[in-house]
Short mmCIF file of C-alpha atoms in Angstrom, two decimals:
data_model
loop_
_atom_site.label_atom_id
_atom_site.label_comp_id
_atom_site.label_asym_id
_atom_site.label_seq_id
_atom_site.Cartn_x
_atom_site.Cartn_y
_atom_site.Cartn_z
CA MET A 1 78.61 105.76 159.80
CA THR A 2 80.50 107.49 162.63
CA VAL A 3 82.76 111.32 162.70
CA VAL A 4 86.30 111.92 163.05
CA ARG A 5 87.53 112.97 165.73
CA PRO A 6 89.75 116.67 165.49
CA GLN A 7 93.61 114.94 165.56
CA SER A 8 92.02 112.41 162.79
CA LEU A 9 91.98 115.86 160.52
CA ASP A 10 94.70 116.75 159.64
CA ALA A 11 95.36 113.38 158.83
CA ALA A 12 93.08 114.28 155.80
CA SER A 13 93.53 117.59 155.85
CA GLY A 14 97.12 119.00 156.56
CA ARG A 15 100.28 118.16 155.10
CA CYS A 16 101.71 115.71 152.01
CA ASP A 17 103.76 113.80 151.35
CA ALA A 18 105.21 115.21 147.90
CA GLY A 19 103.72 119.02 147.69
CA TRP A 20 100.87 120.81 145.86
CA ARG A 21 100.27 119.97 142.15
CA GLU A 22 97.80 122.60 140.84
CA SER A 23 96.56 123.00 137.66
CA LEU A 24 93.59 125.08 135.97
CA PHE A 25 89.72 124.53 137.63
CA SER A 26 88.74 121.54 135.93
CA GLY A 27 84.44 122.40 136.29
CA ALA A 28 82.61 125.05 136.42
CA TYR A 29 81.89 127.33 139.28
CA ARG A 30 79.15 130.35 139.69
CA SER A 31 78.02 132.82 143.17
CA ASN A 32 74.33 134.70 143.52
CA ARG A 33 74.53 137.22 145.59
CA GLU A 34 70.27 137.54 144.22
CA TRP A 35 69.12 134.55 144.79
CA TRP A 36 67.35 135.14 147.48
CA SER A 37 65.39 137.15 145.81
CA ASP A 38 66.43 135.89 142.03
CA ASN A 39 67.58 132.63 141.21
CA LEU A 40 68.80 133.84 137.90
CA ALA A 41 71.27 136.44 138.75
CA TRP A 42 73.68 134.02 138.91
CA GLN A 43 77.57 135.01 137.33
CA GLU A 44 79.89 133.30 135.67
CA GLY A 45 83.32 131.98 137.22
CA TRP A 46 86.01 130.48 136.86
CA PRO A 47 86.48 128.32 133.70
CA LEU A 48 83.41 129.47 131.36
CA ASN A 49 83.53 132.93 132.12
CA ALA A 50 87.99 133.55 130.98
CA SER A 51 87.84 137.09 132.34
CA ALA A 52 87.07 136.18 135.69
CA PRO A 53 89.75 135.80 138.32
CA PRO A 54 91.44 131.84 137.64
CA VAL A 55 90.03 128.70 140.46
CA TYR A 56 92.46 125.58 140.64
CA GLU A 57 93.44 122.81 141.48
CA ARG A 58 95.35 121.59 143.91
CA ARG A 59 95.53 117.70 145.07
CA CYS A 60 98.07 115.52 147.12
CA GLU A 61 98.76 112.39 149.23
CA ARG A 62 99.15 111.89 152.72
CA ALA A 63 99.53 108.09 154.24
CA GLY A 64 96.86 106.04 155.17
CA GLY A 65 96.38 106.53 151.76
CA TRP A 66 94.33 110.27 151.46
CA ARG A 67 93.86 111.75 148.65
CA VAL A 68 93.26 115.70 149.04
CA LEU A 69 91.69 117.71 146.23
CA ARG A 70 91.03 121.12 147.16
CA ILE A 71 89.40 123.93 144.78
CA GLY A 72 89.51 127.48 144.66
CA PRO A 73 90.36 130.27 145.48
CA PHE A 74 87.34 131.68 146.44
CA ALA A 75 86.42 134.93 146.45
CA SER A 76 83.55 136.30 149.15
CA ARG A 77 81.50 137.83 147.84
CA GLY A 78 79.04 139.60 151.13
CA ALA A 79 76.70 137.78 153.00
CA GLY A 80 73.79 135.52 152.07
CA THR A 81 76.37 135.15 148.60
CA LYS A 82 74.89 131.91 147.04
CA HIS A 83 78.06 129.51 145.45
CA ALA A 84 77.99 126.84 143.84
CA ILE A 85 79.97 124.51 142.34
CA GLY A 86 80.24 120.98 139.60
CA MET A 87 83.27 119.04 139.29
CA GLU A 88 83.76 115.32 137.42
CA ASN A 89 85.56 111.94 138.73
CA VAL A 90 86.81 113.71 141.82
CA VAL A 91 86.07 109.28 142.72
CA ALA A 92 87.72 106.76 140.67
CA ALA A 93 85.31 104.12 139.20
CA GLY A 94 86.15 100.66 141.01
CA GLU A 95 87.84 102.97 144.25
CA CYS A 96 87.00 101.17 148.25
CA VAL A 97 86.08 104.82 150.22
CA ALA A 98 85.93 104.77 153.66
CA ALA A 99 86.64 107.67 155.15
CA SER A 100 86.17 111.01 153.44
CA LEU A 101 86.09 115.62 154.72
CA LEU A 102 84.12 117.41 152.22
CA SER A 103 84.48 121.13 153.52
CA PRO A 104 85.71 124.65 153.12
CA VAL A 105 88.82 125.71 154.10
CA THR A 106 91.34 128.21 154.36
CA GLU A 107 94.57 129.18 151.73
CA ALA A 108 96.25 126.40 155.63
CA GLY A 109 93.97 124.69 155.56
CA GLU A 110 92.08 125.13 158.68
CA LEU A 111 88.57 123.71 158.20
CA VAL A 112 85.56 126.60 158.17
CA GLY A 113 81.73 125.75 159.57
CA GLU A 114 78.68 127.59 159.56
CA PRO A 115 78.93 130.48 160.75
CA PRO A 116 80.70 132.31 158.87
CA ILE A 117 80.29 129.62 155.75
CA GLY A 118 77.53 126.62 155.78
CA VAL A 119 76.96 123.91 153.42
CA HIS A 120 73.50 124.05 151.76
CA HIS A 121 74.68 121.26 149.91
CA VAL A 122 77.09 118.23 148.50
CA HIS A 123 76.01 115.47 146.40
CA VAL A 124 79.21 113.02 145.32
CA LEU A 125 76.99 111.04 142.01
CA SER A 126 77.03 109.14 140.29
CA HIS A 127 74.69 109.29 137.15
CA THR A 128 73.35 105.35 136.46
CA SER A 129 71.34 104.97 132.52
CA ILE A 130 68.03 104.27 134.22
CA MET A 131 66.95 107.62 134.13
CA GLN A 132 69.02 109.85 130.80
CA ASP A 133 65.71 110.93 130.67
CA VAL A 134 63.87 113.67 132.57
CA LYS A 135 61.14 113.85 130.24
CA ALA A 136 58.98 111.93 131.25
CA TRP A 137 59.13 113.56 135.01
CA GLY A 138 58.96 116.63 133.71
CA PHE A 139 61.64 118.57 135.17
CA PRO A 140 64.07 118.89 132.53
CA LEU A 141 67.15 119.78 134.55
CA LEU A 142 70.49 120.44 133.40
CA ASP A 143 73.95 119.06 135.51
CA ARG A 144 76.06 122.02 136.00
CA HIS A 145 78.35 121.13 132.81
CA GLY A 146 74.99 121.70 131.06
CA ARG A 147 73.69 118.18 130.57
CA ARG A 148 70.66 116.55 131.14
CA PHE A 149 70.28 115.32 134.78
CA HIS A 150 69.08 111.82 135.89
CA TYR A 151 65.92 112.92 138.00
CA HIS A 152 67.98 109.74 139.77
CA PRO A 153 71.03 109.60 139.74
CA GLN A 154 73.55 106.97 142.28
CA TRP A 155 73.63 108.47 145.63
CA ALA A 156 77.78 108.12 146.72
CA ASP A 157 77.45 110.43 150.09
CA HIS A 158 74.54 113.59 150.28
CA ARG A 159 74.29 116.43 152.42
CA HIS A 160 72.62 119.06 153.89
CA GLY A 161 74.92 120.75 155.91
CA GLY A 162 76.26 117.93 157.48
CA GLN A 163 78.57 120.10 160.83
CA CYS A 164 76.85 119.06 163.76
CA ASP A 165 76.84 120.97 167.45
CA ALA A 166 78.87 121.93 169.68
CA ALA A 167 78.70 119.35 172.33
CA ARG A 168 78.69 116.20 169.05
CA GLY A 169 82.20 117.55 167.37
CA GLY A 170 80.52 120.79 165.15
CA VAL A 171 83.66 121.09 162.87
CA ALA A 172 84.44 117.07 163.00
CA CYS A 173 81.34 116.19 162.17
CA MET A 174 82.69 117.70 158.01
CA ASN A 175 85.44 114.03 158.52
CA ARG A 176 83.39 111.45 158.29
CA SER A 177 84.54 107.54 158.48
CA TYR A 178 83.07 104.29 158.77
CA PRO A 179 84.30 101.20 160.80
CA ALA A 180 87.22 99.43 160.79
CA GLY A 181 86.66 97.17 157.21
CA TYR A 182 84.63 98.61 155.86
CA GLY A 183 84.01 101.17 153.35
CA GLN A 184 82.05 102.31 150.08
CA ARG A 185 82.48 101.60 145.95
CA TYR A 186 81.63 103.26 143.03
CA THR A 187 80.59 100.90 140.40
CA GLU A 188 81.20 103.94 138.64
CA ALA A 189 82.70 107.07 138.44
CA ALA A 190 81.25 110.07 140.88
CA HIS A 191 80.71 113.22 139.96
CA VAL A 192 79.82 116.40 143.15
CA ASP A 193 77.43 119.41 142.83
CA LEU A 194 77.39 121.42 145.55
CA GLU A 195 76.30 124.84 146.66
CA LEU A 196 77.14 128.00 149.60
CA VAL A 197 76.53 129.86 150.77
CA GLU A 198 78.47 133.13 152.72
CA ALA A 199 76.60 133.75 156.80
CA PRO A 200 79.14 135.42 159.02
CA ALA A 201 78.26 135.81 162.49
CA GLU A 202 79.58 139.00 163.93
CA SER A 203 82.84 137.28 165.53
CA LEU A 204 83.23 135.09 162.34
CA GLN A 205 83.59 136.62 159.30
CA VAL A 206 84.27 135.05 155.66
CA PRO A 207 87.36 134.69 154.86
CA PRO A 208 88.78 136.88 152.33
CA ARG A 209 89.07 134.02 150.02
CA PHE A 210 89.06 130.64 151.30
CA TRP A 211 88.78 126.51 148.99
CA TRP A 212 86.56 123.66 149.02
CA GLU A 213 87.84 120.67 150.19
CA MET A 214 86.81 116.75 149.67
CA SER A 215 89.60 114.42 150.63
CA PHE A 216 88.68 110.56 149.99
CA GLN A 217 90.21 108.15 152.17
#
């Protein structure tokens, strides 16, 4: 897999051919400012907490077969806060992905690197029938939607961080592509499970409101 250089990022996250389509977020969101010391101090966001500020999905299509999805806005809660997001069907079964962009962005769609926001992990995955019951492994885990999480899902895109150092592209590494003529075919619909961590520096502060973008070509 190769890194798409910055000029190609505009094709993925720039203007939309027919404008944005906006709807209420259909996944799950929560945040925890104390996760280092208390991993039970999560605060549920929209939609599980109906009194929380609403979260939206924005979708559009771009030239070259790009499908852009942005989720947000999410409000900054201070340094160290972890934001967890889960969503189903981000890639449909049968689609072949030649390139993808997975990154926090500003309201205007500009990529946000670390600092000020770090990608703790992002998993684009399909559940398989092989590990329906993980009790045998001793890990009765649940996914973001409260259902049993398969210990061995089918990993489609697995990133911890993903940003390069400046000499190798920096935040441009959030955009990756296969060589021309190649791609990854999804035999099952793919879901996403991700966590972001606010990690501001003196000269790079977390935007008051930010979005998460998942674009696939």
